[in-house]
mmCIF file of C-alpha atoms and ligand atoms in Angstrom:
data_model
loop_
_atom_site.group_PDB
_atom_site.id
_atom_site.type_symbol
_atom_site.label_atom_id
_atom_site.label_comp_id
_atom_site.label_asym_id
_atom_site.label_seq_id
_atom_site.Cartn_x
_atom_site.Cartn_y
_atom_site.Cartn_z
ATOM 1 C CA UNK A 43 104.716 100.998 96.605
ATOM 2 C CA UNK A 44 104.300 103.146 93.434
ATOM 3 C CA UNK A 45 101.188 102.530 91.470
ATOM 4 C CA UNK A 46 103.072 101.163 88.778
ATOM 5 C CA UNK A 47 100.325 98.365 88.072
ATOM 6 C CA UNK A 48 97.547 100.465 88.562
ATOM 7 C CA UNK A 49 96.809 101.184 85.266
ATOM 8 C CA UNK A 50 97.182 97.603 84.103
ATOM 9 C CA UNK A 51 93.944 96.351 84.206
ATOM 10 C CA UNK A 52 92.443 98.780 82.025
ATOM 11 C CA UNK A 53 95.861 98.402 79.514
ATOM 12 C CA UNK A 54 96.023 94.796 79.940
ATOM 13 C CA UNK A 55 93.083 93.939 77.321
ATOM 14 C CA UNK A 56 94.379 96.134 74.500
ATOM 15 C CA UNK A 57 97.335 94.210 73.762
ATOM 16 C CA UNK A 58 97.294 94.370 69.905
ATOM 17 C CA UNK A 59 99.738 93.190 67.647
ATOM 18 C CA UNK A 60 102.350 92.251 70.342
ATOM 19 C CA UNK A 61 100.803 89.880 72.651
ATOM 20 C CA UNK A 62 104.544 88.041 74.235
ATOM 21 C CA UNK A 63 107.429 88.660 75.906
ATOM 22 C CA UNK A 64 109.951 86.690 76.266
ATOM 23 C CA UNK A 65 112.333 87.307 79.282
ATOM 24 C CA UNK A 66 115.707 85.566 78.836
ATOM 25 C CA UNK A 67 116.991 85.010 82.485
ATOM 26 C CA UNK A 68 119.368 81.872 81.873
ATOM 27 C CA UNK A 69 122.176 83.700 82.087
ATOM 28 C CA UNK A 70 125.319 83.369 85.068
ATOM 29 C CA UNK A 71 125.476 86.672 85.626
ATOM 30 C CA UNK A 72 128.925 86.679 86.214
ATOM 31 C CA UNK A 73 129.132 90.379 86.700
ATOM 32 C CA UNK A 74 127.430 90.005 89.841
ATOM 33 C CA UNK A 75 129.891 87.330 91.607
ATOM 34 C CA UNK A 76 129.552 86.235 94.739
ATOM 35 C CA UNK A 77 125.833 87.595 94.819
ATOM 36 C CA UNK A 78 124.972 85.604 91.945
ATOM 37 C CA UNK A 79 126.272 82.437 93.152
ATOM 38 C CA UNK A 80 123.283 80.932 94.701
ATOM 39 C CA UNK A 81 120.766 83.912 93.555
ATOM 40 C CA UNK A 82 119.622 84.809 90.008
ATOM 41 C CA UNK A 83 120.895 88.236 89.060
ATOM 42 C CA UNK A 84 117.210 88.368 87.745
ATOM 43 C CA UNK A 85 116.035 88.359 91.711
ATOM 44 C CA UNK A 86 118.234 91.176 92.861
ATOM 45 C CA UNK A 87 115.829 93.601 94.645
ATOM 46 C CA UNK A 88 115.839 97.263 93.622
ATOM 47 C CA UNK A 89 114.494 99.162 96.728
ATOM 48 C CA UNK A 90 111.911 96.331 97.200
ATOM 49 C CA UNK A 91 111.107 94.700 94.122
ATOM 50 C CA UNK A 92 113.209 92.092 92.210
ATOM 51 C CA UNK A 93 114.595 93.683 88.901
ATOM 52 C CA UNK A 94 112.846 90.969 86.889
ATOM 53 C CA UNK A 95 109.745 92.700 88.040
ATOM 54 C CA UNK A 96 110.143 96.103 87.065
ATOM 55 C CA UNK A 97 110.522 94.178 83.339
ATOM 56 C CA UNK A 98 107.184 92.365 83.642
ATOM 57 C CA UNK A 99 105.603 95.253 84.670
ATOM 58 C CA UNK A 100 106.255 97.118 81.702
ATOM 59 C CA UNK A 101 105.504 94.670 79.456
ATOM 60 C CA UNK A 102 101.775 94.491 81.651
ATOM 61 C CA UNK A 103 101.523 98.435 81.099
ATOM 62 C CA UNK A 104 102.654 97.812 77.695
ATOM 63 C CA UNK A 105 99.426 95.335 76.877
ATOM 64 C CA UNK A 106 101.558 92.336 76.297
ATOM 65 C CA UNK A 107 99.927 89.721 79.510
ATOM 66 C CA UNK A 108 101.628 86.617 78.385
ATOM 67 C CA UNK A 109 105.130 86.307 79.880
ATOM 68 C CA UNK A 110 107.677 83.839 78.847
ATOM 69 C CA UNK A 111 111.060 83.212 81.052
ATOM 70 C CA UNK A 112 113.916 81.321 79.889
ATOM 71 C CA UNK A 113 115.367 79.743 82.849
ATOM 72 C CA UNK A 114 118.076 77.636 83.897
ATOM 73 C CA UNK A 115 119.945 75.634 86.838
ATOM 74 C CA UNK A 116 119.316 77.877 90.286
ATOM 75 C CA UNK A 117 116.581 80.186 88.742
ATOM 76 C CA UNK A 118 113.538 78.622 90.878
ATOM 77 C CA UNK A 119 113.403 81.732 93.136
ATOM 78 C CA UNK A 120 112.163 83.533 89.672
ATOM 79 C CA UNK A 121 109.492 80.769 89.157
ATOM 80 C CA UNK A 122 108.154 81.316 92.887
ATOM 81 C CA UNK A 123 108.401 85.015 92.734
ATOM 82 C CA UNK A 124 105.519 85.412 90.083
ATOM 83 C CA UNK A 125 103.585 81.658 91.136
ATOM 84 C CA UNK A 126 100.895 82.325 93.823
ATOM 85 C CA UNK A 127 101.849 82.347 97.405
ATOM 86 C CA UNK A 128 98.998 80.533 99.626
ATOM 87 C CA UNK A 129 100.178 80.689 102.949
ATOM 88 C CA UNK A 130 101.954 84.150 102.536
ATOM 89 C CA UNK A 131 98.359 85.422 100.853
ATOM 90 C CA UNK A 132 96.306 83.845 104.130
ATOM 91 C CA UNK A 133 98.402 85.235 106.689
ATOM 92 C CA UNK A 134 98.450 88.167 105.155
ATOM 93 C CA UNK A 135 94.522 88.261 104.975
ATOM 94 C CA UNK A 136 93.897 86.755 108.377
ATOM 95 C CA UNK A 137 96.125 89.749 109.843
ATOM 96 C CA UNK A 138 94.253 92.235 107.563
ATOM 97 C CA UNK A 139 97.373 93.554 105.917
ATOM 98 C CA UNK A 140 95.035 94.387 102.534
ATOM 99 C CA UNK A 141 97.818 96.741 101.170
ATOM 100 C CA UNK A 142 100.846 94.347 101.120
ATOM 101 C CA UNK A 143 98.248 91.572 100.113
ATOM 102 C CA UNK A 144 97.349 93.862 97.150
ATOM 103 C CA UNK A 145 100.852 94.189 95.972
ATOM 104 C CA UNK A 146 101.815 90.525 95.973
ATOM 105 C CA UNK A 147 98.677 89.886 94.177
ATOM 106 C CA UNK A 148 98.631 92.327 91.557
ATOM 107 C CA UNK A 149 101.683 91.183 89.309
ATOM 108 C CA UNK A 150 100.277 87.189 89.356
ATOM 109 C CA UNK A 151 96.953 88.658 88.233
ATOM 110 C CA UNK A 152 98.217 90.965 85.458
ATOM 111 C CA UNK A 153 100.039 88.098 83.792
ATOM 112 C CA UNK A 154 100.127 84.876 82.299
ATOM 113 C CA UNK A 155 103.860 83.368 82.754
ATOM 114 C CA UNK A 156 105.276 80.397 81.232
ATOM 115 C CA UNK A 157 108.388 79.188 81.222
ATOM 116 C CA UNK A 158 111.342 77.296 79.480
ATOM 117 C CA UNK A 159 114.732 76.026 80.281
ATOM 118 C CA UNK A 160 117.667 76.553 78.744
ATOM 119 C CA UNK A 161 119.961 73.077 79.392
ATOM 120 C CA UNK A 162 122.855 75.126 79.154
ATOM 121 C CA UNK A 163 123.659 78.887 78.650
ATOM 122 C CA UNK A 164 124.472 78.782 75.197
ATOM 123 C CA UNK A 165 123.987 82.741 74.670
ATOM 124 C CA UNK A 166 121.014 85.432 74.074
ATOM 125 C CA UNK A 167 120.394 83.951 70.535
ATOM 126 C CA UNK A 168 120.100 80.288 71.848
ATOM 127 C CA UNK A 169 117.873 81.411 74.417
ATOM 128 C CA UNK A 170 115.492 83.046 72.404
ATOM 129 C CA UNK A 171 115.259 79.991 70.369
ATOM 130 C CA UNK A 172 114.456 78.152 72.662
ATOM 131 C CA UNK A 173 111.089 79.509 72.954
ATOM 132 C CA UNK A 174 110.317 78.917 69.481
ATOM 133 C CA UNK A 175 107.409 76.749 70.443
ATOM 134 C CA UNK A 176 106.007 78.588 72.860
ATOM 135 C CA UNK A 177 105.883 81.874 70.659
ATOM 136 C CA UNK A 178 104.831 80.157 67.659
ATOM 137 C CA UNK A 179 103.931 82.248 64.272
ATOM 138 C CA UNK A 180 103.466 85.361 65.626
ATOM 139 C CA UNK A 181 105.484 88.646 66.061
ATOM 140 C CA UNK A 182 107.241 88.875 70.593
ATOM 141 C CA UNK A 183 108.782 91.342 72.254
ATOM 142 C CA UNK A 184 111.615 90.259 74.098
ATOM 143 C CA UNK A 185 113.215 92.070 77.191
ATOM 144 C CA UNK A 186 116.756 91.970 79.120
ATOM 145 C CA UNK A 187 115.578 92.161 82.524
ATOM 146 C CA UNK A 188 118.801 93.672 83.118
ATOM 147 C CA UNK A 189 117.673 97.263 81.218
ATOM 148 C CA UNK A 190 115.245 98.931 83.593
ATOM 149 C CA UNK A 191 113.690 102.018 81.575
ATOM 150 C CA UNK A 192 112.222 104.413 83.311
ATOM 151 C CA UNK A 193 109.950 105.682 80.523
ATOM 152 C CA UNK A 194 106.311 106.954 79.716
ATOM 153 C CA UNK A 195 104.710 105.704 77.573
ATOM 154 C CA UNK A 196 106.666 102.504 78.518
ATOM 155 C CA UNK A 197 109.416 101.982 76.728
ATOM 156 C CA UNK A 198 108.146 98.161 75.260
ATOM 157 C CA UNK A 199 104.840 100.296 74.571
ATOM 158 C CA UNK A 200 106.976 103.158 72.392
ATOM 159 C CA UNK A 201 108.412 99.800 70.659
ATOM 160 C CA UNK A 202 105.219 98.327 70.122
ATOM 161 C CA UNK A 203 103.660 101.808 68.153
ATOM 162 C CA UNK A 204 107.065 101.700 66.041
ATOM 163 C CA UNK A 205 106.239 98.266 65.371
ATOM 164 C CA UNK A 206 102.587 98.730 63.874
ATOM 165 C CA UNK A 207 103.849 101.835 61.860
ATOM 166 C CA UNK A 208 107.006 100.014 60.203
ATOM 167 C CA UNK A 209 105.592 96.486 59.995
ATOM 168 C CA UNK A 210 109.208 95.045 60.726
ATOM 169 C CA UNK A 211 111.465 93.796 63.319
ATOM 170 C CA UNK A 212 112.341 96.981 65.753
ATOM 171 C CA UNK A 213 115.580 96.806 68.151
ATOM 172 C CA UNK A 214 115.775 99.205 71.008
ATOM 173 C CA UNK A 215 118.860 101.439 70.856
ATOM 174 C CA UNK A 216 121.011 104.486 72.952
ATOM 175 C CA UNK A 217 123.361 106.429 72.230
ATOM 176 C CA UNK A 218 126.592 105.756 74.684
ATOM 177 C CA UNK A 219 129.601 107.327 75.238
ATOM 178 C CA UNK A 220 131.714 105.598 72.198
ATOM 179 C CA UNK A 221 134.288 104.630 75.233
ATOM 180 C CA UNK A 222 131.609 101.800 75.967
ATOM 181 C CA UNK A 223 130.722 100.864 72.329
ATOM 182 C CA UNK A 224 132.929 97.756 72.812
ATOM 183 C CA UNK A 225 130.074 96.669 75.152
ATOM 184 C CA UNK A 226 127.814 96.071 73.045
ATOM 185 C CA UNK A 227 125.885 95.346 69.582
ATOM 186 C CA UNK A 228 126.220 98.234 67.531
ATOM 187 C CA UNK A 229 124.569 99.868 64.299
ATOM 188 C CA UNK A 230 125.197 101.056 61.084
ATOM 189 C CA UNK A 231 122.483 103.174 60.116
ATOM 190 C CA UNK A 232 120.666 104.161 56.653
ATOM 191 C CA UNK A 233 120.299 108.218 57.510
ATOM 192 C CA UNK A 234 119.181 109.246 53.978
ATOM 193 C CA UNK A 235 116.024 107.585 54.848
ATOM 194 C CA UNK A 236 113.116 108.910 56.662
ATOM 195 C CA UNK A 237 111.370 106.154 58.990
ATOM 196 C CA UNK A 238 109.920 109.246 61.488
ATOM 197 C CA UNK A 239 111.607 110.523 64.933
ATOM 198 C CA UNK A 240 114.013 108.526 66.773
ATOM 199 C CA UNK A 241 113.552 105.470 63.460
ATOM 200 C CA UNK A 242 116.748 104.344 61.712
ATOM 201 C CA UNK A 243 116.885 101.266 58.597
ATOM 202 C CA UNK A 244 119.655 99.576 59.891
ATOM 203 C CA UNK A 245 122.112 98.763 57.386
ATOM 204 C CA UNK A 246 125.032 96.960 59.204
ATOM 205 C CA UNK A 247 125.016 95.203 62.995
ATOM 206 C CA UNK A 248 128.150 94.658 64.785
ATOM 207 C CA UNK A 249 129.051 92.730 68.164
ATOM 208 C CA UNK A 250 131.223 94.573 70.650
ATOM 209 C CA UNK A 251 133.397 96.535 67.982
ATOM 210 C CA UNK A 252 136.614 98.493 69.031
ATOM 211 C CA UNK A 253 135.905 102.049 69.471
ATOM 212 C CA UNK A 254 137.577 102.922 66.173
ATOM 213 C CA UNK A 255 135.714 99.879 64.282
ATOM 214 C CA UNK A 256 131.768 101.352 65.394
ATOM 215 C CA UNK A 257 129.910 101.919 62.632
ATOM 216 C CA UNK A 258 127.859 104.478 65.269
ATOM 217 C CA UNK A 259 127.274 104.687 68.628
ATOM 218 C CA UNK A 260 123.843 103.303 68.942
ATOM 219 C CA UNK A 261 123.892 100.681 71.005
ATOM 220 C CA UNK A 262 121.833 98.071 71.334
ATOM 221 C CA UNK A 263 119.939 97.520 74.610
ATOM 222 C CA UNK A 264 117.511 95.408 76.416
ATOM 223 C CA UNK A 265 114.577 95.437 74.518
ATOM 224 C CA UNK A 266 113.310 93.959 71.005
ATOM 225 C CA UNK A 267 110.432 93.467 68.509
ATOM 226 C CA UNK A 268 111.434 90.469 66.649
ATOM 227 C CA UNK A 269 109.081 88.621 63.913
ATOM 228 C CA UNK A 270 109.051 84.723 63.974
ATOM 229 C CA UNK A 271 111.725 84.651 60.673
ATOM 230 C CA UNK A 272 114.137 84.931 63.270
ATOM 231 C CA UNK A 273 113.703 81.579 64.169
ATOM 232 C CA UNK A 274 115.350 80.326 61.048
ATOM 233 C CA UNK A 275 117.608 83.274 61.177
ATOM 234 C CA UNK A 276 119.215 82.358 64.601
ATOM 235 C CA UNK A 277 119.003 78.268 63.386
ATOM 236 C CA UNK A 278 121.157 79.135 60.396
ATOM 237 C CA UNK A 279 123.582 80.764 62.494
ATOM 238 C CA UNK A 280 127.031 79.384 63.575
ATOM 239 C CA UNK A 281 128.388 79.649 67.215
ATOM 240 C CA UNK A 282 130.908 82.134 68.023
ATOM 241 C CA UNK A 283 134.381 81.309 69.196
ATOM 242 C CA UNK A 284 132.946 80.636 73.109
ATOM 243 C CA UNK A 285 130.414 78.368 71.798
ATOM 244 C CA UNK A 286 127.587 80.549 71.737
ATOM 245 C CA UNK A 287 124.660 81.805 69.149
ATOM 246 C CA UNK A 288 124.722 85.353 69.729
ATOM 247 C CA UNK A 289 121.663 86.922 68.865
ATOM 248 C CA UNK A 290 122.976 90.032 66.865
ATOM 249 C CA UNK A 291 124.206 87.105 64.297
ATOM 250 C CA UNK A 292 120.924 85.717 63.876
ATOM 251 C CA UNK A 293 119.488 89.645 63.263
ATOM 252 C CA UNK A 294 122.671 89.920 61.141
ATOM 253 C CA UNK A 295 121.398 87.238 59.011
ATOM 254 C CA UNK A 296 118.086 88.608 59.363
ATOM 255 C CA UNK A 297 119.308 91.760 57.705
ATOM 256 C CA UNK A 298 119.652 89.723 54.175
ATOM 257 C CA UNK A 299 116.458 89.130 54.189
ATOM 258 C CA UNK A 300 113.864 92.120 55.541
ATOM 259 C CA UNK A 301 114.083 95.230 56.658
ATOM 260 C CA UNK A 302 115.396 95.563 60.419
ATOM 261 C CA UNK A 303 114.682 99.116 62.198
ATOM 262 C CA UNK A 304 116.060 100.913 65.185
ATOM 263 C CA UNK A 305 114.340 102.864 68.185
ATOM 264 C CA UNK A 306 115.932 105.113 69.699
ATOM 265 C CA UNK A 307 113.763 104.875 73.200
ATOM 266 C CA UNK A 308 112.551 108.183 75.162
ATOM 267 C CA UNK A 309 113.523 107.536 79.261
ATOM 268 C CA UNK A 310 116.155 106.725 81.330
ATOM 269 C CA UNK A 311 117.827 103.344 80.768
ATOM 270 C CA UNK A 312 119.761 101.592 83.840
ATOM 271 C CA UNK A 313 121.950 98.352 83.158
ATOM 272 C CA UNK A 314 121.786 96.895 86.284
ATOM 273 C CA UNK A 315 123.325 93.343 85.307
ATOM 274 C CA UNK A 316 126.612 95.385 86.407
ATOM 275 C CA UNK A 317 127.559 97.039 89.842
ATOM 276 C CA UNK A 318 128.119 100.823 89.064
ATOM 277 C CA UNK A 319 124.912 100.233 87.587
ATOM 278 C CA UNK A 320 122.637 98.660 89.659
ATOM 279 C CA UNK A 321 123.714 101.079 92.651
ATOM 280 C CA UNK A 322 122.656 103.946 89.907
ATOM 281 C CA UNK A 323 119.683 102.139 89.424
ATOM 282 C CA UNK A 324 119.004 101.616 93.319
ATOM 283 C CA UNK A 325 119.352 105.233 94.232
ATOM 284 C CA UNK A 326 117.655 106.668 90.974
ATOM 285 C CA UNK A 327 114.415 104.369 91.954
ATOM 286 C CA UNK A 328 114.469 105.523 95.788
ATOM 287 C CA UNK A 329 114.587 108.919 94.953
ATOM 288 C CA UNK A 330 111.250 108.722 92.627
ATOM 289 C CA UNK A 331 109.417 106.706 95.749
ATOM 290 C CA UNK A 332 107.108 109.007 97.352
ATOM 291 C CA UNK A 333 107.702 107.466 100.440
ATOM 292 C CA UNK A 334 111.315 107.339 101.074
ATOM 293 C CA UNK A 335 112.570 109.679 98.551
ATOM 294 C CA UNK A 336 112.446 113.128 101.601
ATOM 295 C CA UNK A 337 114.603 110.914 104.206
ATOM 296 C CA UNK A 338 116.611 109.096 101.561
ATOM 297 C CA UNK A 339 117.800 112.962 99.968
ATOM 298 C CA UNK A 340 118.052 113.608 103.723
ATOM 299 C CA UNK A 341 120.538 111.046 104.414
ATOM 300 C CA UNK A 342 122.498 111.444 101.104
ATOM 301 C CA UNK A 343 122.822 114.662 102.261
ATOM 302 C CA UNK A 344 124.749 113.541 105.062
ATOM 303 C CA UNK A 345 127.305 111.745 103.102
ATOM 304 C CA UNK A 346 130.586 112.993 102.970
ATOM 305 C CA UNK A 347 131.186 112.029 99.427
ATOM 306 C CA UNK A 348 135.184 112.999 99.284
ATOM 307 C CA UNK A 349 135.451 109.800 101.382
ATOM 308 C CA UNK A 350 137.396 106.932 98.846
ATOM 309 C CA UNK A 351 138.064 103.362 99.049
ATOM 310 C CA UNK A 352 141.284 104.478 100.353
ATOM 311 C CA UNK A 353 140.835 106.495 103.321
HETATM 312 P P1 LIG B 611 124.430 88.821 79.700
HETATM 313 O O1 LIG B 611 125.284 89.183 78.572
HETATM 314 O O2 LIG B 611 124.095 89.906 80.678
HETATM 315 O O3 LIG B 611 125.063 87.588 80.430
HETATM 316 O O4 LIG B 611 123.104 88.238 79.105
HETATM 317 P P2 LIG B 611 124.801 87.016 81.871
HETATM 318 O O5 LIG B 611 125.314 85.631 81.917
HETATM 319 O O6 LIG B 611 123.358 87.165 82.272
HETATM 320 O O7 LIG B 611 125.633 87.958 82.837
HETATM 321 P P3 LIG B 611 127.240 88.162 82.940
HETATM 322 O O8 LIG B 611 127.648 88.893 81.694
HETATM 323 O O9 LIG B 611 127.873 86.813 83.093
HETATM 324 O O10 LIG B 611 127.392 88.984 84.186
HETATM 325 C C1 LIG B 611 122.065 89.060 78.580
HETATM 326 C C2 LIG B 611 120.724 88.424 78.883
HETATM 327 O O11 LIG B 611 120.632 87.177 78.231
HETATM 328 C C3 LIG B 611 120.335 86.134 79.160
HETATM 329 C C4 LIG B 611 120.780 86.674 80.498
HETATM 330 O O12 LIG B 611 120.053 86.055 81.543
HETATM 331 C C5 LIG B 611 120.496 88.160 80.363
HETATM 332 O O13 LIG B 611 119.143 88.450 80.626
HETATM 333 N N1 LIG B 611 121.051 84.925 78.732
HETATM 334 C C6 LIG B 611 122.368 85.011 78.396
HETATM 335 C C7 LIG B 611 120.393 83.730 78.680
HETATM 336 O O14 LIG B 611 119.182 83.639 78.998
HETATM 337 N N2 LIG B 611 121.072 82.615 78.287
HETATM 338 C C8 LIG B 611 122.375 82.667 77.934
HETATM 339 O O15 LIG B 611 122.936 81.622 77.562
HETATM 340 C C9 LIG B 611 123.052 83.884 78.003
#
């Protein structure tokens, strides 16, 4: 186990102007058909932690303690994953396994984690407002489980420090190949103005636009500062043609009313809500493990890698 949490007693208590996250985890993660059938995408383990985790970690290391998860129909394998296990914790004690009892301890006493349902997956912008009462008048982070960064400081953390400097809503962004633009939320970006390294005013947000269409190719990813205003925001805006409040129209509306900024985050982002990328993901993680990673480059080694899904 890496001692990812180590530090997160002494970084819990400074938590500062940022003190929720909100994990959106309703989703149906149709990507990940048939493994997402009966399991939450959210619970898919990446050499042996659930992805969720690796999320809630960083926000712990981050010094943002109170967690809330939007959840839906078949996500009750999230809620057990973080509630205390008594049994598990006795046996574990009884048979004087102190090291596996310390891991499975650590992450339900870093964090405080509440949780909401979303009745029906009505998109990203719906599920953030549904935790309008929980986060109440106060600035949240909120985090795509999906987006494991690999970063230092963490990447919520390099948010967070853009967030006190700029005193504005800050939306995590990367620069993809403009192949995949059409994937996501892109931006339009102010560039005769000086907000420091990696900071953009965004002028213009757009949802999945054909290549030719993007205004850029920063992309949005997986993680944002928003302020409360975008509570209103995301009420005042309509559905999309599938039904459902995306949450780039509820920043777009944002936009005619404050300031909106862009990070440009230092580490290495895996989208693992997808295949391709969770196996990137899976092998990137086991090779930074101190404990597999010599046998694991071993057996890659081995691999004959000419072999195709033809032969
Ligand atoms: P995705 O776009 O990845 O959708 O959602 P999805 O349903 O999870 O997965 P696919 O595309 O069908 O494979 C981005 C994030 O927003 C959450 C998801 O759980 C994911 O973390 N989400 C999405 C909700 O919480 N509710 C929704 O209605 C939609």
């Amino acid at each position: 186990m890496p001692p990812i949490l180590s530090q997160c007693d002494t970084i819990a208590g400074m938590s500062g102007s940022i003190r929720k996250a909100v994990f959106p985890a309703a989703g149906l993660g149709t990507r990940f058909l048939p493994a997402t059938k009966a399991q939450p995408k959210e619970m898919l383990v990446l050499v042996d932690k659930p992805v969720i985790q690796y999320g809630v970690e960083e926000a712990a290391l981050s010094g943002v303690s109170n967690i809330i998860i939007v959840t839906g129909r078949g996500k009750n394998a999230i809620e057990d994953h973080f509630d205390v296990n008594v049994e598990l914790e006795s046996f574990l004690e009884q048979r004087g396994k102190s090291e596996q009892l310390e891991q499975i301890r650590h992450i339900t006493e870093s964090v405080n984690v509440a949780y909401v349902r979303q009745g029906e997956p009505l998109g990203l912008g719906h599920a953030v407002l549904v935790t309008k009462n929980l986060v109440g008048d106060e600035p949240f982070a909120v985090i795509l489980g999906d987006d494991v960064i690999d970063a230092t400081p963490p990447a919520l953390r390099q948010m967070i420090d853009v967030f006190e400097r700029v005193k504005g809503p800050v939306l995590a962004v990367e620069r993809v190949p403009w192949e995949e633009v059409s994937n996501y939320g892109v931006v339009a970006i102010d560039e005769t103005e000086d907000h420091g390294p990696r900071v953009h005013r965004v002028k213009d947000l757009v949802e999945k636009p054909a290549r030719d269409a993007a205004p850029s190719n920063l992309a949005i990813i997986g993680r944002y500062i928003l302020t409360p205003d975008i509570f209103p925001a995301l009420e005042a805006t309509a559905r999309d043609r599938t039904g459902e409040i995306q949450l780039t129209n509820g920043l777009r509306h944002l936009l005619t009313q404050r300031p909106v900024y862009v990070y440009e985050i230092d580490g290495v982002r895996h989208d693992t809500g997808n295949k391709l990328g969770f196996l990137k993901a899976l092998v990137y993680f086991a090779l930074r493990r101190p404990d597999l990673a010599d046998p694991f480059r071993r057996y890659l080694e081995t691999l004959d890698l000419k072999i195709g899904a033809n032969t």
